Amino acid sequence: VKADQSFDDIRVSKVTWDSSFCAVNPKFLAVIVESSGGGAFLVLPLSQVGRVDKNYPLVVGHSGPVLDIDWCPHNDNILASCSEDTTAMVWQIPDHTPSRPISEPIVVLEGHSKRVGIIRWHPTARNILLTAGSDNLIIVWNVGTGEPLMTMDDHPDLIYNVSWNYNGSLFCTTCKDRRLRVCDPRKNEVVAERLSPHEGIRPMRAIFTKEGNIFTTGFTRMSQRELGLWDPTNFEEPIALLELDTSNGVLLPFYDPDTNIMYLSGKGDSSIRYFEITEEPPYVHYISTFSSKEPQRGMGFMPKRGVDVSKCEIARLYKLHERKCEPIMMTVPRKDDLYPDTAGPEPALEPEEWIDGRDADPILVSMRDGYIPPKSRELKVAKKNVLDTRPATRRSMSVIDGSSLPVSRISCLSLVLKCLFHSFCSFITFFSDISQEANRAGNFIQNWVHLKTIIKK
């Protein structure tokens, strides 16, 4: 895109963690940023391109650095974050620009004993959220009640990544113990696993394809980067295994289930490779490489309903530089088969249905005339579980409601009243001190007169 379409002067986080540091949806761009005194991330409307004011209100609330963020697929105003402070938080982002930092999450999820580095929304069920921490636990939550649904402790070491399958019935994980696992969250068990899908000891990544296969990235024994495609029902041999190049950066996969195209972005790389996955040999087909001059610090991937079909755009990625975020548009000549119906914002299942064992594919929407994001919707939560033991949520809007005074006038009146109250208290204290001193002086004079009388006698 043109230079004036970038988001400039963003202080991208320098935390050492292999997450994308960026999340995007049809309304907003979110970037984890450097912050003093805790963790923070920046949320910008997609239309607000150009230089970002250094005083732009951040989303704050974590007491440690933020490690991962993820937009809810069923509500474009809901975002989840996780942090080194061992918590995950869910936030309501207003459509308008807030007048001050957003500091009160709508839900705080506490269940991990160490930092939480991975957070993923369920693709089809409302309010189901997964977190994975450095305590080697995976917890699946019902955000609507703030309660954990299951806790999995089958991983003996650090979990590198987690990916739901297309309908959310399973998820796959990669771990520091060099195993690729397929897990059933409702049975709380590992249903399949493969030792060393890549022989190298460096971190791996895995992601489900729409057909149910698992695409992996890792390293060979000689530290060459490698791709793999696996059938989870038969882990004995890979469907495909390809060597790429020699580099230290972990390849982060971004998958478009509508076109079966996999985009690969490595931290520190200055290129994005993309491959098509098919059912015919060689199964993983190299398409092309997008190259630029500057290395990337992270990457965000736009859901298909956020692309501009009028410009023949099939994918859009948001590349993080050291001080900016640059949109990258993938366009092709217009073809109807490139714009099949795609996953929409409506959940296919309620939490209770998913918990009871039901599965459903995403509800699809047409991309023929493009997609228009709906207005802000509130997250449905059970009030008894939200902020029960915490202060009431402060609202970050500049006006409370149509009949109220603006927040700025209320703040001024509150400040004046506080000053008057403190002045009155100071006056009372001063008057009391004077009275005590007067009493002491009176007692001293009486004692002196009495002493003089005794001396005369």
Tab-separated table of C-alpha atoms in Angstrom:
chain	number	residue	atom	x	y	z
A	1	VAL	CA	0.000	0.000	0.000
A	2	LYS	CA	1.005	3.638	-0.198
A	3	ALA	CA	3.117	5.136	2.580
A	4	ASP	CA	0.240	7.302	3.809
A	5	GLN	CA	-1.816	4.167	4.544
A	6	SER	CA	0.550	2.975	7.288
A	7	PHE	CA	0.199	3.473	11.041
A	8	ASP	CA	3.311	5.396	12.079
A	9	ASP	CA	5.144	6.113	15.340
A	10	ILE	CA	4.001	2.972	17.178
A	11	ARG	CA	6.398	1.722	19.866
A	12	VAL	CA	6.071	-2.021	19.274
A	13	SER	CA	6.781	-4.208	22.310
A	14	LYS	CA	10.325	-5.545	22.699
A	15	VAL	CA	9.304	-8.457	24.914
A	16	THR	CA	11.067	-11.695	23.987
A	17	TRP	CA	8.125	-13.927	23.098
A	18	ASP	CA	7.199	-15.687	19.862
A	19	SER	CA	3.718	-14.258	19.379
A	20	SER	CA	2.514	-12.078	16.528
A	21	PHE	CA	2.138	-8.932	18.766
A	22	CYS	CA	-0.663	-7.816	16.440
A	23	ALA	CA	-4.340	-8.652	15.926
A	24	VAL	CA	-6.753	-7.188	13.405
A	25	ASN	CA	-10.437	-7.464	12.471
A	26	PRO	CA	-12.740	-5.553	10.071
A	27	LYS	CA	-12.959	-2.636	12.549
A	28	PHE	CA	-9.745	-2.346	14.548
A	29	LEU	CA	-6.002	-2.860	14.624
A	30	ALA	CA	-4.484	-3.876	17.982
A	31	VAL	CA	-0.732	-3.814	18.653
A	32	ILE	CA	1.151	-4.745	21.833
A	33	VAL	CA	3.340	-1.749	22.685
A	34	GLU	CA	6.121	-0.743	25.062
A	35	SER	CA	4.732	0.519	28.351
A	36	SER	CA	6.181	1.551	31.699
A	37	GLY	CA	4.615	0.262	34.887
A	38	GLY	CA	2.781	-2.713	33.404
A	39	GLY	CA	1.472	-4.074	30.127
A	40	ALA	CA	-0.482	-2.202	27.472
A	41	PHE	CA	-1.666	-2.431	23.906
A	42	LEU	CA	-2.876	0.080	21.363
A	43	VAL	CA	-6.237	-0.222	19.580
A	44	LEU	CA	-6.845	1.925	16.492
A	45	PRO	CA	-9.771	2.127	14.051
A	46	LEU	CA	-8.589	0.883	10.657
A	47	SER	CA	-9.444	4.256	9.142
A	48	GLN	CA	-7.110	6.138	11.503
A	49	VAL	CA	-3.957	5.811	9.417
A	50	GLY	CA	-0.933	8.086	9.638
A	51	ARG	CA	1.047	9.197	12.655
A	52	VAL	CA	-0.289	7.988	15.998
A	53	ASP	CA	-0.299	10.655	18.711
A	54	LYS	CA	2.072	9.739	21.545
A	55	ASN	CA	-0.729	10.489	24.036
A	56	TYR	CA	-3.296	8.283	22.286
A	57	PRO	CA	-5.207	6.357	25.003
A	58	LEU	CA	-3.944	2.800	25.471
A	59	VAL	CA	-5.670	-0.261	26.869
A	60	VAL	CA	-4.013	-0.803	30.246
A	61	GLY	CA	-4.800	-3.045	33.196
A	62	HIS	CA	-2.213	-5.807	33.208
A	63	SER	CA	0.532	-5.403	35.821
A	64	GLY	CA	3.055	-7.197	33.594
A	65	PRO	CA	3.930	-7.125	29.881
A	66	VAL	CA	1.162	-8.263	27.515
A	67	LEU	CA	2.239	-11.363	25.562
A	68	ASP	CA	-0.690	-12.185	23.258
A	69	ILE	CA	-3.985	-10.686	22.053
A	70	ASP	CA	-6.902	-12.102	20.044
A	71	TRP	CA	-10.100	-10.540	18.667
A	72	CYS	CA	-13.356	-12.369	19.303
A	73	PRO	CA	-14.586	-13.876	15.994
A	74	HIS	CA	-18.225	-13.254	17.008
A	75	ASN	CA	-17.984	-9.641	18.209
A	76	ASP	CA	-15.660	-7.113	16.572
A	77	ASN	CA	-15.598	-4.958	19.729
A	78	ILE	CA	-14.375	-7.700	22.079
A	79	LEU	CA	-10.670	-8.448	22.502
A	80	ALA	CA	-8.859	-10.834	24.859
A	81	SER	CA	-5.332	-10.369	26.203
A	82	CYS	CA	-2.915	-12.354	28.365
A	83	SER	CA	0.164	-11.324	30.266
A	84	GLU	CA	3.178	-12.130	32.392
A	85	ASP	CA	1.029	-11.180	35.405
A	86	THR	CA	-0.608	-14.696	35.137
A	87	THR	CA	-4.036	-13.343	34.114
A	88	ALA	CA	-6.141	-13.124	30.978
A	89	MET	CA	-8.526	-10.213	30.460
A	90	VAL	CA	-11.452	-9.550	28.134
A	91	TRP	CA	-12.086	-5.983	26.962
A	92	GLN	CA	-14.978	-4.089	25.358
A	93	ILE	CA	-13.565	-1.639	22.796
A	94	PRO	CA	-15.855	1.321	21.970
A	95	ASP	CA	-16.464	2.348	18.367
A	96	HIS	CA	-15.471	5.933	19.189
A	97	THR	CA	-12.004	7.077	20.267
A	98	PRO	CA	-11.834	6.956	24.094
A	99	SER	CA	-10.940	10.155	25.933
A	100	ARG	CA	-8.666	8.362	28.399
A	101	PRO	CA	-6.951	4.959	28.745
A	102	ILE	CA	-9.239	1.937	28.979
A	103	SER	CA	-8.266	0.393	32.302
A	104	GLU	CA	-11.246	-1.753	33.359
A	105	PRO	CA	-11.729	-5.138	31.639
A	106	ILE	CA	-15.193	-6.658	31.596
A	107	VAL	CA	-13.831	-10.041	32.725
A	108	VAL	CA	-10.611	-11.080	34.502
A	109	LEU	CA	-9.675	-14.764	34.228
A	110	GLU	CA	-7.373	-16.051	36.968
A	111	GLY	CA	-6.308	-19.683	36.987
A	112	HIS	CA	-2.661	-19.854	35.944
A	113	SER	CA	0.274	-19.721	38.365
A	114	LYS	CA	2.815	-18.440	35.819
A	115	ARG	CA	2.750	-16.113	32.828
A	116	VAL	CA	0.055	-16.675	30.226
A	117	GLY	CA	1.488	-16.541	26.710
A	118	ILE	CA	-1.254	-17.905	24.428
A	119	ILE	CA	-4.903	-16.889	24.078
A	120	ARG	CA	-7.365	-18.202	21.454
A	121	TRP	CA	-11.127	-17.766	20.961
A	122	HIS	CA	-13.213	-20.772	19.946
A	123	PRO	CA	-14.071	-20.487	16.214
A	124	THR	CA	-17.792	-21.378	16.420
A	125	ALA	CA	-19.063	-21.338	20.040
A	126	ARG	CA	-19.987	-18.110	21.798
A	127	ASN	CA	-17.819	-16.949	24.733
A	128	ILE	CA	-15.471	-19.970	24.764
A	129	LEU	CA	-11.828	-18.927	25.254
A	130	LEU	CA	-8.600	-20.927	25.608
A	131	THR	CA	-5.461	-19.861	27.477
A	132	ALA	CA	-2.074	-21.575	27.822
A	133	GLY	CA	0.576	-20.603	30.344
A	134	SER	CA	4.167	-21.255	31.347
A	135	ASP	CA	2.783	-23.446	34.146
A	136	ASN	CA	2.214	-25.949	31.280
A	137	LEU	CA	-1.559	-25.774	31.748
A	138	ILE	CA	-4.254	-25.229	29.119
A	139	ILE	CA	-7.527	-23.812	30.468
A	140	VAL	CA	-10.767	-23.495	28.495
A	141	TRP	CA	-13.070	-20.780	29.900
A	142	ASN	CA	-16.685	-19.764	29.611
A	143	VAL	CA	-16.175	-16.008	29.432
A	144	GLY	CA	-19.895	-15.443	29.965
A	145	THR	CA	-19.608	-16.751	33.516
A	146	GLY	CA	-15.893	-16.215	34.098
A	147	GLU	CA	-15.499	-19.885	35.046
A	148	PRO	CA	-13.009	-22.515	33.803
A	149	LEU	CA	-14.627	-25.418	31.937
A	150	MET	CA	-11.564	-27.668	31.858
A	151	THR	CA	-7.892	-27.650	32.795
A	152	MET	CA	-5.449	-29.839	30.867
A	153	ASP	CA	-2.106	-30.750	32.459
A	154	ASP	CA	-0.796	-33.286	29.898
A	155	HIS	CA	2.118	-31.110	28.753
A	156	PRO	CA	5.367	-31.632	30.717
A	157	ASP	CA	7.094	-28.538	29.338
A	158	LEU	CA	6.492	-25.106	27.786
A	159	ILE	CA	3.632	-24.977	25.261
A	160	TYR	CA	4.681	-23.213	22.045
A	161	ASN	CA	1.302	-22.780	20.364
A	162	VAL	CA	-2.335	-23.914	20.279
A	163	SER	CA	-4.696	-24.047	17.279
A	164	TRP	CA	-8.400	-24.968	17.139
A	165	ASN	CA	-9.662	-27.040	14.223
A	166	TYR	CA	-12.310	-25.696	11.821
A	167	ASN	CA	-15.357	-26.507	13.976
A	168	GLY	CA	-13.657	-26.268	17.367
A	169	SER	CA	-14.077	-29.914	18.359
A	170	LEU	CA	-10.305	-30.419	18.769
A	171	PHE	CA	-7.148	-28.379	19.129
A	172	CYS	CA	-3.507	-29.179	18.383
A	173	THR	CA	-0.459	-28.080	20.367
A	174	THR	CA	3.311	-27.986	20.008
A	175	CYS	CA	5.509	-28.260	23.074
A	176	LYS	CA	9.131	-27.919	24.154
A	177	ASP	CA	9.209	-31.712	24.640
A	178	ARG	CA	9.152	-31.845	20.789
A	179	ARG	CA	5.733	-33.481	20.586
A	180	LEU	CA	2.787	-32.522	18.401
A	181	ARG	CA	-0.470	-33.332	20.199
A	182	VAL	CA	-4.141	-33.409	19.206
A	183	CYS	CA	-6.434	-32.804	22.188
A	184	ASP	CA	-10.155	-33.219	22.831
A	185	PRO	CA	-11.031	-30.454	25.319
A	186	ARG	CA	-14.402	-31.858	26.375
A	187	LYS	CA	-12.930	-35.280	27.172
A	188	ASN	CA	-9.811	-33.598	28.592
A	189	GLU	CA	-7.505	-36.033	26.867
A	190	VAL	CA	-4.817	-36.283	24.202
A	191	VAL	CA	-6.279	-38.282	21.302
A	192	ALA	CA	-3.146	-38.403	19.102
A	193	GLU	CA	0.489	-37.349	19.282
A	194	ARG	CA	3.661	-37.420	17.234
A	195	LEU	CA	7.216	-37.206	18.574
A	196	SER	CA	9.520	-34.864	16.641
A	197	PRO	CA	7.545	-33.940	13.536
A	198	HIS	CA	10.642	-31.819	12.909
A	199	GLU	CA	13.994	-33.119	14.150
A	200	GLY	CA	15.403	-29.769	15.249
A	201	ILE	CA	15.181	-28.584	18.866
A	202	ARG	CA	13.980	-25.075	18.080
A	203	PRO	CA	10.294	-24.077	18.564
A	204	MET	CA	7.598	-25.508	16.273
A	205	ARG	CA	4.222	-24.177	15.185
A	206	ALA	CA	1.129	-26.136	14.126
A	207	ILE	CA	-2.226	-25.152	12.660
A	208	PHE	CA	-5.260	-27.163	11.533
A	209	THR	CA	-6.388	-26.946	7.916
A	210	LYS	CA	-10.053	-26.928	6.938
A	211	GLU	CA	-9.863	-30.588	5.848
A	212	GLY	CA	-8.580	-31.646	9.270
A	213	ASN	CA	-4.895	-32.070	8.457
A	214	ILE	CA	-2.199	-30.287	10.477
A	215	PHE	CA	0.337	-27.928	8.904
A	216	THR	CA	3.578	-27.522	10.890
A	217	THR	CA	6.666	-25.332	10.773
A	218	GLY	CA	9.928	-26.201	12.504
A	219	PHE	CA	13.618	-26.894	12.003
A	220	THR	CA	15.743	-29.770	10.758
A	221	ARG	CA	18.633	-31.197	12.737
A	222	MET	CA	20.911	-28.864	10.732
A	223	SER	CA	18.775	-25.808	11.710
A	224	GLN	CA	17.134	-25.440	8.326
A	225	ARG	CA	13.540	-24.237	8.434
A	226	GLU	CA	11.049	-26.889	7.416
A	227	LEU	CA	7.332	-27.277	6.606
A	228	GLY	CA	5.207	-30.348	7.197
A	229	LEU	CA	1.666	-31.534	6.475
A	230	TRP	CA	0.275	-34.327	8.656
A	231	ASP	CA	-2.804	-36.521	8.890
A	232	PRO	CA	-3.699	-36.672	12.622
A	233	THR	CA	-5.332	-40.078	12.146
A	234	ASN	CA	-1.995	-41.461	10.910
A	235	PHE	CA	1.065	-39.708	12.302
A	236	GLU	CA	3.515	-42.378	11.085
A	237	GLU	CA	4.566	-40.527	7.926
A	238	PRO	CA	4.017	-36.905	6.827
A	239	ILE	CA	1.808	-36.132	3.859
A	240	ALA	CA	4.478	-33.639	2.777
A	241	LEU	CA	7.790	-32.359	4.160
A	242	LEU	CA	9.669	-29.406	2.619
A	243	GLU	CA	12.947	-27.713	3.536
A	244	LEU	CA	12.993	-23.934	3.104
A	245	ASP	CA	16.120	-22.059	4.150
A	246	THR	CA	18.543	-21.463	7.005
A	247	SER	CA	17.347	-18.799	9.420
A	248	ASN	CA	16.761	-18.383	13.157
A	249	GLY	CA	13.257	-16.900	12.980
A	250	VAL	CA	10.321	-19.130	13.893
A	251	LEU	CA	7.849	-19.265	10.986
A	252	LEU	CA	4.375	-18.115	12.057
A	253	PRO	CA	1.620	-19.636	9.862
A	254	PHE	CA	-1.532	-17.694	8.897
A	255	TYR	CA	-4.209	-19.740	7.161
A	256	ASP	CA	-7.084	-18.819	4.846
A	257	PRO	CA	-9.543	-21.753	4.909
A	258	ASP	CA	-11.547	-20.368	1.974
A	259	THR	CA	-8.685	-20.574	-0.517
A	260	ASN	CA	-6.486	-23.103	1.350
A	261	ILE	CA	-3.555	-20.696	1.185
A	262	MET	CA	-0.976	-20.664	3.993
A	263	TYR	CA	1.031	-17.468	4.586
A	264	LEU	CA	4.344	-17.825	6.436
A	265	SER	CA	6.003	-14.945	8.253
A	266	GLY	CA	9.178	-15.225	10.315
A	267	LYS	CA	10.263	-12.698	12.926
A	268	GLY	CA	13.327	-10.938	11.615
A	269	ASP	CA	12.475	-11.882	8.019
A	270	SER	CA	11.720	-9.281	5.381
A	271	SER	CA	9.539	-11.593	3.301
A	272	ILE	CA	6.207	-13.434	3.411
A	273	ARG	CA	5.950	-16.769	1.603
A	274	TYR	CA	2.647	-18.311	0.641
A	275	PHE	CA	1.669	-21.844	-0.323
A	276	GLU	CA	-1.481	-23.557	-1.534
A	277	ILE	CA	-2.543	-26.774	0.172
A	278	THR	CA	-4.313	-29.275	-2.090
A	279	GLU	CA	-5.444	-32.900	-2.038
A	280	GLU	CA	-3.164	-33.812	-4.965
A	281	PRO	CA	0.629	-34.333	-4.850
A	282	PRO	CA	2.817	-32.581	-3.878
A	283	TYR	CA	0.036	-31.358	-1.525
A	284	VAL	CA	1.919	-28.179	-0.513
A	285	HIS	CA	2.483	-25.947	-3.553
A	286	TYR	CA	4.754	-22.909	-3.397
A	287	ILE	CA	3.021	-19.866	-4.953
A	288	SER	CA	5.180	-16.784	-4.445
A	289	THR	CA	7.073	-14.544	-2.013
A	290	PHE	CA	6.359	-10.978	-0.997
A	291	SER	CA	9.601	-9.163	-0.151
A	292	SER	CA	10.314	-5.806	1.436
A	293	LYS	CA	13.379	-4.006	2.749
A	294	GLU	CA	12.669	-3.908	6.482
A	295	PRO	CA	12.472	-6.950	8.782
A	296	GLN	CA	9.198	-7.657	10.543
A	297	ARG	CA	8.665	-7.647	14.326
A	298	GLY	CA	5.250	-9.296	14.131
A	299	MET	CA	2.250	-9.832	11.889
A	300	GLY	CA	-1.536	-9.613	11.982
A	301	PHE	CA	-3.899	-11.463	9.631
A	302	MET	CA	-7.248	-9.976	8.602
A	303	PRO	CA	-10.267	-12.328	8.623
A	304	LYS	CA	-11.611	-12.825	5.106
A	305	ARG	CA	-14.739	-10.749	5.798
A	306	GLY	CA	-12.462	-7.724	6.284
A	307	VAL	CA	-10.860	-7.702	2.829
A	308	ASP	CA	-11.911	-5.296	0.067
A	309	VAL	CA	-13.439	-7.443	-2.686
A	310	SER	CA	-13.938	-4.376	-4.912
A	311	LYS	CA	-10.128	-4.219	-5.213
A	312	CYS	CA	-9.835	-7.970	-5.866
A	313	GLU	CA	-8.147	-8.389	-2.492
A	314	ILE	CA	-7.952	-11.996	-1.249
A	315	ALA	CA	-5.871	-11.414	1.896
A	316	ARG	CA	-4.460	-8.592	3.978
A	317	LEU	CA	-1.639	-8.799	6.487
A	318	TYR	CA	-0.422	-6.104	8.875
A	319	LYS	CA	3.356	-6.088	9.169
A	320	LEU	CA	4.922	-4.660	12.327
A	321	HIS	CA	8.135	-2.711	11.921
A	322	GLU	CA	10.111	-1.258	14.814
A	323	ARG	CA	8.079	1.974	14.802
A	324	LYS	CA	5.104	1.410	12.509
A	325	CYS	CA	2.519	-1.025	11.143
A	326	GLU	CA	2.181	-1.487	7.388
A	327	PRO	CA	-0.820	-3.125	5.668
A	328	ILE	CA	0.078	-5.605	2.911
A	329	MET	CA	-2.698	-6.373	0.412
A	330	MET	CA	-2.728	-9.575	-1.639
A	331	THR	CA	-4.719	-9.033	-4.855
A	332	VAL	CA	-5.478	-11.202	-7.891
A	333	PRO	CA	-7.564	-10.864	-11.064
A	334	ARG	CA	-11.262	-11.172	-10.234
A	335	LYS	CA	-12.508	-14.753	-10.039
A	336	ASP	CA	-15.689	-15.883	-8.307
A	337	ASP	CA	-14.071	-18.982	-6.813
A	338	LEU	CA	-11.683	-16.756	-4.848
A	339	TYR	CA	-14.605	-15.294	-2.891
A	340	PRO	CA	-16.649	-18.207	-1.596
A	341	ASP	CA	-18.869	-17.674	1.418
A	342	THR	CA	-16.713	-17.126	4.510
A	343	ALA	CA	-17.078	-17.412	8.274
A	344	GLY	CA	-19.325	-14.641	9.591
A	345	PRO	CA	-19.603	-13.003	13.027
A	346	GLU	CA	-22.563	-15.040	14.316
A	347	PRO	CA	-21.678	-17.978	16.594
A	348	ALA	CA	-22.974	-21.371	15.506
A	349	LEU	CA	-23.295	-22.660	19.074
A	350	GLU	CA	-24.060	-21.363	22.545
A	351	PRO	CA	-21.554	-22.293	25.290
A	352	GLU	CA	-23.902	-24.843	26.850
A	353	GLU	CA	-24.415	-26.602	23.507
A	354	TRP	CA	-20.679	-26.933	22.919
A	355	ILE	CA	-20.108	-28.153	26.492
A	356	ASP	CA	-22.809	-30.796	25.970
A	357	GLY	CA	-20.893	-32.200	22.998
A	358	ARG	CA	-22.437	-30.537	19.958
A	359	ASP	CA	-20.235	-29.458	17.033
A	360	ALA	CA	-21.023	-27.063	14.188
A	361	ASP	CA	-19.105	-25.441	11.352
A	362	PRO	CA	-18.969	-21.621	11.237
A	363	ILE	CA	-22.065	-19.810	9.944
A	364	LEU	CA	-21.086	-18.427	6.546
A	365	VAL	CA	-21.762	-15.016	4.982
A	366	SER	CA	-21.547	-13.978	1.339
A	367	MET	CA	-18.588	-11.929	0.116
A	368	ARG	CA	-20.169	-11.105	-3.241
A	369	ASP	CA	-20.801	-7.443	-2.349
A	370	GLY	CA	-18.249	-7.126	0.441
A	371	TYR	CA	-18.847	-7.101	4.181
A	372	ILE	CA	-19.987	-4.220	6.417
A	373	PRO	CA	-19.128	-4.651	10.129
A	374	PRO	CA	-22.110	-4.260	12.497
A	375	LYS	CA	-22.251	-1.625	15.212
A	376	SER	CA	-20.864	-2.260	18.670
A	377	ARG	CA	-22.514	-5.061	20.652
A	378	GLU	CA	-21.977	-5.765	24.336
A	379	LEU	CA	-20.594	-9.095	25.463
A	380	LYS	CA	-23.233	-11.166	27.267
A	381	VAL	CA	-21.913	-12.023	30.730
A	382	ALA	CA	-23.421	-13.274	33.980
A	383	LYS	CA	-23.286	-10.247	36.267
A	384	LYS	CA	-22.656	-12.347	39.361
A	385	ASN	CA	-19.310	-13.447	37.940
A	386	VAL	CA	-18.073	-10.142	36.614
A	387	LEU	CA	-16.056	-7.967	38.971
A	388	ASP	CA	-17.687	-9.570	42.050
A	389	THR	CA	-14.742	-8.802	44.292
A	390	ARG	CA	-13.428	-5.812	42.384
A	391	PRO	CA	-14.487	-2.150	42.180
A	392	ALA	CA	-17.260	-1.252	39.759
A	393	THR	CA	-16.114	-0.772	36.191
A	394	ARG	CA	-15.293	2.787	35.249
A	395	ARG	CA	-16.589	3.832	31.868
A	396	SER	CA	-14.048	5.206	29.440
A	397	MET	CA	-16.463	7.301	27.395
A	398	SER	CA	-16.360	11.078	27.372
A	399	VAL	CA	-20.110	11.332	28.097
A	400	ILE	CA	-21.938	9.087	30.581
A	401	ASP	CA	-25.381	9.213	28.933
A	402	GLY	CA	-27.704	11.632	27.221
A	403	SER	CA	-29.003	13.191	30.456
A	404	SER	CA	-25.701	13.367	32.327
A	405	LEU	CA	-23.014	15.992	32.534
A	406	PRO	CA	-19.791	15.425	30.577
A	407	VAL	CA	-17.101	13.606	32.519
A	408	SER	CA	-14.773	16.652	32.387
A	409	ARG	CA	-17.334	18.901	34.231
A	410	ILE	CA	-18.056	16.180	36.768
A	411	SER	CA	-14.327	15.826	37.414
A	412	CYS	CA	-13.967	19.602	37.961
A	413	LEU	CA	-16.914	19.734	40.388
A	414	SER	CA	-15.529	16.756	42.261
A	415	LEU	CA	-12.124	18.427	42.548
A	416	VAL	CA	-13.648	21.688	43.882
A	417	LEU	CA	-15.674	19.824	46.510
A	418	LYS	CA	-12.599	17.885	47.609
A	419	CYS	CA	-10.615	21.139	47.988
A	420	LEU	CA	-13.399	22.755	50.051
A	421	PHE	CA	-13.655	19.696	52.270
A	422	HIS	CA	-9.892	19.591	52.914
A	423	SER	CA	-9.851	23.348	53.666
A	424	PHE	CA	-12.682	22.949	56.171
A	425	CYS	CA	-10.894	20.037	57.871
A	426	SER	CA	-7.668	22.059	58.063
A	427	PHE	CA	-9.543	24.997	59.634
A	428	ILE	CA	-11.121	22.742	62.299
A	429	THR	CA	-7.719	21.225	63.121
A	430	PHE	CA	-6.117	24.691	63.333
A	431	PHE	CA	-8.893	25.997	65.616
A	432	SER	CA	-8.551	22.937	67.860
A	433	ASP	CA	-4.778	23.446	68.139
A	434	ILE	CA	-5.261	27.126	69.120
A	435	SER	CA	-7.779	26.153	71.794
A	436	GLN	CA	-5.392	23.606	73.271
A	437	GLU	CA	-2.539	26.128	73.343
A	438	ALA	CA	-4.807	28.703	75.029
A	439	ASN	CA	-5.770	26.183	77.698
A	440	ARG	CA	-2.126	25.378	78.320
A	441	ALA	CA	-1.292	29.105	78.603
A	442	GLY	CA	-4.158	29.675	81.062
A	443	ASN	CA	-3.051	26.782	83.231
A	444	PHE	CA	0.540	28.099	83.245
A	445	ILE	CA	-0.551	31.597	84.445
A	446	GLN	CA	-2.684	30.133	87.224
A	447	ASN	CA	0.203	27.934	88.396
A	448	TRP	CA	2.644	30.892	88.357
A	449	VAL	CA	0.352	33.089	90.490
A	450	HIS	CA	-0.104	30.223	92.957
A	451	LEU	CA	3.697	29.731	93.156
A	452	LYS	CA	4.314	33.474	93.815
A	453	THR	CA	1.822	33.384	96.716
A	454	ILE	CA	3.634	30.422	98.280
A	455	ILE	CA	7.025	32.183	97.958
A	456	LYS	CA	5.726	35.341	99.641
A	457	LYS	CA	4.403	33.307	102.555
